[in-house]
PDB file of C-alpha atoms in Angstrom:
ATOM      1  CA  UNK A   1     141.782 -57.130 166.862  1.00 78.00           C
ATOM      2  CA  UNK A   2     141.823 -58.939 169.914  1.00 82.00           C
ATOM      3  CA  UNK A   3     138.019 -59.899 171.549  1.00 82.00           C
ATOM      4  CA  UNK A   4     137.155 -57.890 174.864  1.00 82.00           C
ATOM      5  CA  UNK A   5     138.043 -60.103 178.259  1.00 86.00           C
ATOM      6  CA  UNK A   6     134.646 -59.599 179.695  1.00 89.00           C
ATOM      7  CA  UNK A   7     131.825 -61.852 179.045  1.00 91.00           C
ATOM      8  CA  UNK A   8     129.099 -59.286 179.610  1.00 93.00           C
ATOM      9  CA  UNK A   9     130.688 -56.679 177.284  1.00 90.00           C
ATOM     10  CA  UNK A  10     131.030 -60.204 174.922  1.00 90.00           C
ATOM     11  CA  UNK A  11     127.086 -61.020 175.777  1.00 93.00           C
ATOM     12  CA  UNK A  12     126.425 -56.770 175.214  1.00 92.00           C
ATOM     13  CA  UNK A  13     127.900 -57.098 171.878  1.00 92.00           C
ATOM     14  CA  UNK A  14     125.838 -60.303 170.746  1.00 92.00           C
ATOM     15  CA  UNK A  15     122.758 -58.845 171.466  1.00 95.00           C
ATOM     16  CA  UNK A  16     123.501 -55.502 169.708  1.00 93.00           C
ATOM     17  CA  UNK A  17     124.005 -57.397 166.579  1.00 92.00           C
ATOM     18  CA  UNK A  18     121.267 -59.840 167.122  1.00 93.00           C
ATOM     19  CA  UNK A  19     118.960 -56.842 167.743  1.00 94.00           C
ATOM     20  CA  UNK A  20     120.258 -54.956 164.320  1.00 92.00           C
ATOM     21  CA  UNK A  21     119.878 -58.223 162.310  1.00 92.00           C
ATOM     22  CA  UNK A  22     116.158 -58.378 163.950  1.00 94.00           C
ATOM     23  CA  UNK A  23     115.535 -54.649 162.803  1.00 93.00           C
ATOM     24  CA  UNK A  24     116.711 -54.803 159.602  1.00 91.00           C
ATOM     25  CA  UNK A  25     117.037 -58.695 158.202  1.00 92.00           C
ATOM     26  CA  UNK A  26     120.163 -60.620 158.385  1.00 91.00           C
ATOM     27  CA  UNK A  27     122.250 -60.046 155.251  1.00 91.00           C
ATOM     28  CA  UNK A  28     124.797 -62.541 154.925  1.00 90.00           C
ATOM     29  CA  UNK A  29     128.030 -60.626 153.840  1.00 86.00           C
ATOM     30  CA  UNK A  30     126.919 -57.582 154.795  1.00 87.00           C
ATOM     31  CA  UNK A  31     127.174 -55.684 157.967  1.00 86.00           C
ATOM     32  CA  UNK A  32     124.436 -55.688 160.514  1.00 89.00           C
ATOM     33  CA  UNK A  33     123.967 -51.693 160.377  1.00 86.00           C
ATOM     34  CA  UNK A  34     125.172 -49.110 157.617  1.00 82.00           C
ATOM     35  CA  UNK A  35     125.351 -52.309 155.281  1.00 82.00           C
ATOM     36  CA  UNK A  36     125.616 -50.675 151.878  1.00 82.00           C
ATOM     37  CA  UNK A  37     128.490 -49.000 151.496  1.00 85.00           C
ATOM     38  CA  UNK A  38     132.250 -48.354 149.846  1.00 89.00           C
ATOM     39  CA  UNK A  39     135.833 -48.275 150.490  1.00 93.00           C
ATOM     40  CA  UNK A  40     137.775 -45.512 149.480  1.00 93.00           C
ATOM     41  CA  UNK A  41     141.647 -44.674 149.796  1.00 95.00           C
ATOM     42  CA  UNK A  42     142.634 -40.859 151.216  1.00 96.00           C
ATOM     43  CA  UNK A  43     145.304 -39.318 153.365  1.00 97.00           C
ATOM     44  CA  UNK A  44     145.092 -38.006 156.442  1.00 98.00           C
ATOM     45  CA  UNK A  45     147.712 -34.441 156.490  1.00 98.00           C
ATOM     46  CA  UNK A  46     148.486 -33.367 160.418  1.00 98.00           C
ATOM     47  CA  UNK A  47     148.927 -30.172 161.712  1.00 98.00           C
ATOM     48  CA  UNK A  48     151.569 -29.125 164.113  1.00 98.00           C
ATOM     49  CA  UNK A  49     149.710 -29.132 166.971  1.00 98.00           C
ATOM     50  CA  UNK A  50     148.910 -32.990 166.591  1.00 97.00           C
ATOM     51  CA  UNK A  51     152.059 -33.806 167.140  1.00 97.00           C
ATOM     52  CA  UNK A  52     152.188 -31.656 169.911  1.00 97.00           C
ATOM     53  CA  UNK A  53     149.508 -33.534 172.052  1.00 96.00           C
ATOM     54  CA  UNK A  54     149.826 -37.142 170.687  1.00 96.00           C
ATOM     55  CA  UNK A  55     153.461 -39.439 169.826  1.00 96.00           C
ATOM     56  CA  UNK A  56     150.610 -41.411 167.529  1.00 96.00           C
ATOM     57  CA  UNK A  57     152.665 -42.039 164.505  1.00 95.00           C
ATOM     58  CA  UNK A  58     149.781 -40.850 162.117  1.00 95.00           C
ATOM     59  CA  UNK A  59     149.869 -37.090 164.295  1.00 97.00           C
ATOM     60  CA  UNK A  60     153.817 -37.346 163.426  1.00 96.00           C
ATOM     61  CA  UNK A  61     154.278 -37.757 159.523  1.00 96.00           C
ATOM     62  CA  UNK A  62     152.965 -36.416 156.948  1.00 93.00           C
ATOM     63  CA  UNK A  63     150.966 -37.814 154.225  1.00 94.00           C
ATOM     64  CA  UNK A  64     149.375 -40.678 155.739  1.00 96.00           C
ATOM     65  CA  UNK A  65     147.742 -43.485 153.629  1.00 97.00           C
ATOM     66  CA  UNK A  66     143.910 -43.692 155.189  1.00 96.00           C
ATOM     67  CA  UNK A  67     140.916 -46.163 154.495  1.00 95.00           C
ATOM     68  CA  UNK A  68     137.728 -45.272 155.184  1.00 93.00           C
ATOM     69  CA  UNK A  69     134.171 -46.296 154.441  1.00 90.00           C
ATOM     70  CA  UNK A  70     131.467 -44.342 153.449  1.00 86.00           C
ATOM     71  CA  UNK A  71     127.718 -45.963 154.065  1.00 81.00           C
ATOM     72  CA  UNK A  72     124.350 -45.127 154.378  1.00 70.00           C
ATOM     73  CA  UNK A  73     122.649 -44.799 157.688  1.00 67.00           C
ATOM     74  CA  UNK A  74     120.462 -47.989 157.680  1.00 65.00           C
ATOM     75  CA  UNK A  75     121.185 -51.690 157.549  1.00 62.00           C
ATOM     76  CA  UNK A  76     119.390 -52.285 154.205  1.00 68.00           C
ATOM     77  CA  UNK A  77     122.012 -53.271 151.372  1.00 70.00           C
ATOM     78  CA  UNK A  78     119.491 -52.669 148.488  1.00 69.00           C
ATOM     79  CA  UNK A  79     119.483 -48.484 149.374  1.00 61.00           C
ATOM     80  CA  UNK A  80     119.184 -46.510 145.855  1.00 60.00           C
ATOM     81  CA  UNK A  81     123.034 -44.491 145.848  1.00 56.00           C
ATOM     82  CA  UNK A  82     123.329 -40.686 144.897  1.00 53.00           C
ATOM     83  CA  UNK A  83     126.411 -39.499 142.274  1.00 51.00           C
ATOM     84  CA  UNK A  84     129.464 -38.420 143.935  1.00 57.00           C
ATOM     85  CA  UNK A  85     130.407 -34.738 143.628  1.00 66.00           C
ATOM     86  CA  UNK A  86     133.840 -35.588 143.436  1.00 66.00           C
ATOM     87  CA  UNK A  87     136.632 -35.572 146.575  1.00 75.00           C
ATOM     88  CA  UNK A  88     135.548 -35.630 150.097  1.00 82.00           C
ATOM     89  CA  UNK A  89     138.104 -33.320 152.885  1.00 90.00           C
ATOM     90  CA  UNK A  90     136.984 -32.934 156.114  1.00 92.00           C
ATOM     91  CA  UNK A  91     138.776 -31.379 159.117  1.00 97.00           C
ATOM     92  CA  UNK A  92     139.515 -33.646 162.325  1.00 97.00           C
ATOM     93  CA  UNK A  93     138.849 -31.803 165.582  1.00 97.00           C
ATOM     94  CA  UNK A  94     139.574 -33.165 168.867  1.00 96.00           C
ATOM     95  CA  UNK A  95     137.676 -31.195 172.027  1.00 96.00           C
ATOM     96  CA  UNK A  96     139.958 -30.681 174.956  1.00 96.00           C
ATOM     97  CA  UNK A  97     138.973 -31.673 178.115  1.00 94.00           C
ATOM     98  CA  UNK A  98     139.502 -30.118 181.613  1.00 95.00           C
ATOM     99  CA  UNK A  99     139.494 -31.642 185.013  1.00 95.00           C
ATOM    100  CA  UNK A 100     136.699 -32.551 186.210  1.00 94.00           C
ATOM    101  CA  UNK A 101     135.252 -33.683 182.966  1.00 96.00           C
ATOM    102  CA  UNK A 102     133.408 -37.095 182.664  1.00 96.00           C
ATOM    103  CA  UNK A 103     135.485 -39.389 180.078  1.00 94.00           C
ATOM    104  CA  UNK A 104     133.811 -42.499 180.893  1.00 95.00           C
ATOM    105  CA  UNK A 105     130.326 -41.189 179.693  1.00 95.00           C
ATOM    106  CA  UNK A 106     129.550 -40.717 175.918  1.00 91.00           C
ATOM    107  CA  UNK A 107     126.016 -39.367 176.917  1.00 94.00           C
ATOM    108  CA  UNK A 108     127.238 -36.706 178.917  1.00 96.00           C
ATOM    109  CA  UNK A 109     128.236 -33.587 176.871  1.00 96.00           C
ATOM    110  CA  UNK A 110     131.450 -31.274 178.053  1.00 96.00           C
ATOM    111  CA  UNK A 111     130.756 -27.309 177.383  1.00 95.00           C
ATOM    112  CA  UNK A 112     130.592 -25.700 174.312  1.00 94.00           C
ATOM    113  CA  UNK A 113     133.480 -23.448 175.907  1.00 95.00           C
ATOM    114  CA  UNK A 114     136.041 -26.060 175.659  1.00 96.00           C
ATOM    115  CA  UNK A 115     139.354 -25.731 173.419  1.00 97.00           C
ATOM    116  CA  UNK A 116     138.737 -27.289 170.248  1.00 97.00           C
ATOM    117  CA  UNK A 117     142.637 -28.209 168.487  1.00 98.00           C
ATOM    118  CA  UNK A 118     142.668 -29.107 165.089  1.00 98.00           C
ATOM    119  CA  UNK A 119     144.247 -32.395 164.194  1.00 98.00           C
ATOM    120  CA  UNK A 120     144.446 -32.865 160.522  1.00 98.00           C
ATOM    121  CA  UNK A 121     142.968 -32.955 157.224  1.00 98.00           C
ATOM    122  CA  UNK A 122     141.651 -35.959 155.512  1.00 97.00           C
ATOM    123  CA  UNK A 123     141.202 -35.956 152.106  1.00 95.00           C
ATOM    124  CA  UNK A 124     139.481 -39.132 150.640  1.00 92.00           C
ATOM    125  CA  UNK A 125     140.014 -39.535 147.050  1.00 90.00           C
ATOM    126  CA  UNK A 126     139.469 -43.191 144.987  1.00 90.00           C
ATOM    127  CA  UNK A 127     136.876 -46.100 145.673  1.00 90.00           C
ATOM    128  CA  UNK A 128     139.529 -49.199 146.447  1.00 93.00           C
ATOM    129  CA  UNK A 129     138.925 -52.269 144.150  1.00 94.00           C
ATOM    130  CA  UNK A 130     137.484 -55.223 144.701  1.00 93.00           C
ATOM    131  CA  UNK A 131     135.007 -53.444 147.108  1.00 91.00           C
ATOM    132  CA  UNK A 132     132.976 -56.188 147.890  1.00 88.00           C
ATOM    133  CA  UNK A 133     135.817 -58.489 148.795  1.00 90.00           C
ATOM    134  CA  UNK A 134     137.901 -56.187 151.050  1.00 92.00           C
ATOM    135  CA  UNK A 135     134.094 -55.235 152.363  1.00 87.00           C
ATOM    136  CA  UNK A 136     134.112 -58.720 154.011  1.00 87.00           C
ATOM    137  CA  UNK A 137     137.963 -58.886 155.064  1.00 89.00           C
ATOM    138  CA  UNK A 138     138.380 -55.501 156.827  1.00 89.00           C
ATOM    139  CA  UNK A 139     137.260 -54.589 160.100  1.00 87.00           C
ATOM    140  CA  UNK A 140     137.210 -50.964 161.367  1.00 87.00           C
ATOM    141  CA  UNK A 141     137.655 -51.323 165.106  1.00 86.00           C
ATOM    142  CA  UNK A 142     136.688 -48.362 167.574  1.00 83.00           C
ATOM    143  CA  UNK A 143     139.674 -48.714 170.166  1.00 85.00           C
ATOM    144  CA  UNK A 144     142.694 -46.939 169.473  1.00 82.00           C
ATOM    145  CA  UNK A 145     145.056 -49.408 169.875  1.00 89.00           C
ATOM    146  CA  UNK A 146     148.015 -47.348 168.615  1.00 91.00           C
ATOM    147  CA  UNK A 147     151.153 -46.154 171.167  1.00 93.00           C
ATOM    148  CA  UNK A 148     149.914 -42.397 171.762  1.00 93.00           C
ATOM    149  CA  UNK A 149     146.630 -42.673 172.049  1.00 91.00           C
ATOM    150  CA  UNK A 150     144.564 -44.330 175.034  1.00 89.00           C
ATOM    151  CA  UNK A 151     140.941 -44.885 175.416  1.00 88.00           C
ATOM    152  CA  UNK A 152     138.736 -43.163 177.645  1.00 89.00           C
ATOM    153  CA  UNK A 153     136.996 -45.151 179.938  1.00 88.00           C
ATOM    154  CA  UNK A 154     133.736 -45.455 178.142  1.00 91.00           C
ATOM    155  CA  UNK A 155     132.144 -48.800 178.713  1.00 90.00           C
ATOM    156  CA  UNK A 156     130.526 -48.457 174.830  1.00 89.00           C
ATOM    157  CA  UNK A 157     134.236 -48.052 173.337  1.00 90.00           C
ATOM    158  CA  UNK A 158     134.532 -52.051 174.334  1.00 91.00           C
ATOM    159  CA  UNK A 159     131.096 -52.935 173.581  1.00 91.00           C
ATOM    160  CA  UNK A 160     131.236 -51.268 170.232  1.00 90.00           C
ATOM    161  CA  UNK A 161     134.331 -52.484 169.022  1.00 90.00           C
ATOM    162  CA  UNK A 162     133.250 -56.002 170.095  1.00 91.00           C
ATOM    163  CA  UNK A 163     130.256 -56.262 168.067  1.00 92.00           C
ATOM    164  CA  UNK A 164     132.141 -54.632 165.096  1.00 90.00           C
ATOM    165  CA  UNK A 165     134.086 -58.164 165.625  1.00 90.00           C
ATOM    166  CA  UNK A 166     131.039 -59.954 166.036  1.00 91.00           C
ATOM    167  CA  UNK A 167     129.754 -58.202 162.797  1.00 92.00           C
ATOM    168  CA  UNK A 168     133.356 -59.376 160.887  1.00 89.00           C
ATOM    169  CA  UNK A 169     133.295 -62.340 161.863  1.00 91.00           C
ATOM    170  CA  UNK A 170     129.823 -63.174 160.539  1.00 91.00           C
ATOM    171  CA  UNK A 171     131.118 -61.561 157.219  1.00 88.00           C
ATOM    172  CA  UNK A 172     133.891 -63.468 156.885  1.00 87.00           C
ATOM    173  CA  UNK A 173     131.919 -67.005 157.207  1.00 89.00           C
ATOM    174  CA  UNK A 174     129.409 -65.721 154.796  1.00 85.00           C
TER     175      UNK A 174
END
C-alpha cells in the first residue's frame, strides 16, 4: 500500500489520527477508531452481472477467499462483546450512476431513482487465528487498487486510505 504523493492529503491524514487518538486515548496496538474488533475468513460469490460491468478478478470467479473485520463503532478496546448468532451474508450493491452525477463528492447523495445492480454475496464464516497478531499486520486500505476497478475522484478516498496507513503503521511499531 503505497503512501499518497501529496503532503496535504499526508498532513490530512496525521491529524485525523491524532484527533481520534485525542478522542478516545491512544492504544498502542490497537487502531485509532473501531479498535476492538475480529478477523474472520468468508467468500465473496458474484453474480453475472458483476462480471458484466467490472474485468476485477474477484467479479470474474467464483468462490472468492475474503477477509474482513468486524468492530465496534468506537475507539475503546475494552467494549463488553455480544454472542454471535452464527454466519454473517450480506448482499453487495453497487448504485449506478448517470451523467451528470457528482463522483468526486461523498457528501452529495445521487437519487433514490438510480439502478441499483447486485454484485455478489458475501458470506463470512470463521474468526481467523491468531487474531491479535494478524490485527497488527493487516491493513484494509480504501482504494481499489485492483485492474477493473478505478476510484472516483473523492478527495476522502486518499485521505482515508492514508491514515488507515498511518493507523498500521503505528500498530506495527507497537
Amino acid at each position: 500500500m503505497p503512501p499518497p504523493e501529496d503532503p496535504a492529503v499526508v498532513d490530512k491524514s496525521h491529524e485525523v489520527v491524532d484527533t481520534l487518538h485525542g478522542i478516545f486515548g491512544s492504544h498502542p496496538g490497537k487502531r485509532p477508531a473501531h479498535a476492538k474488533g475480529i478477523l474472520i475468513h468468508g467468500t465473496f460469490d458474484p453474480t453475472y452481472e458483476a462480471s458484466r460491468l467490472s474485468t476485477a478478478p474477484h467479479f470474474n470467479q467464483i468462490c472468492i477467499p475474503v477477509i474482513a473485520r468486524l468492530f465496534s463503532s468506537t475507539g475503546l478496546p475494552d467494549l463488553s462483546d455480544t454472542d454471535p448468532n452464527g454466519m454473517v451474508t450480506f448482499e453487495l450493491f453497487t448504485q449506478m450512476a448517470q451523467h451528470g452525477d457528482v463522483t468526486d463528492d461523498c457528501t452529495v447523495l445521487w437519487p433514490e431513482s438510480r439502478a441499483e445492480v447486485k454484485l455478489g454475496q458475501v458470506h463470512l464464516h470463521s474468526v481467523m487465528e491468531d487474531n491479535e497478531t494478524e490485527q497488527k499486520r493487516i491493513i484494509f486500505d480504501s482504494v481499489p487498487r485492483v485492474e477493473g476497478i478505478e476510484p472516483s475522484g473523492d478527495p476522502l478516498i486518499d485521505t482515508r486510505a492514508a491514515a488507515y496507513l498511518i493507523s498500521g503503521r503505528e500498530r506495527h511499531a507497537a
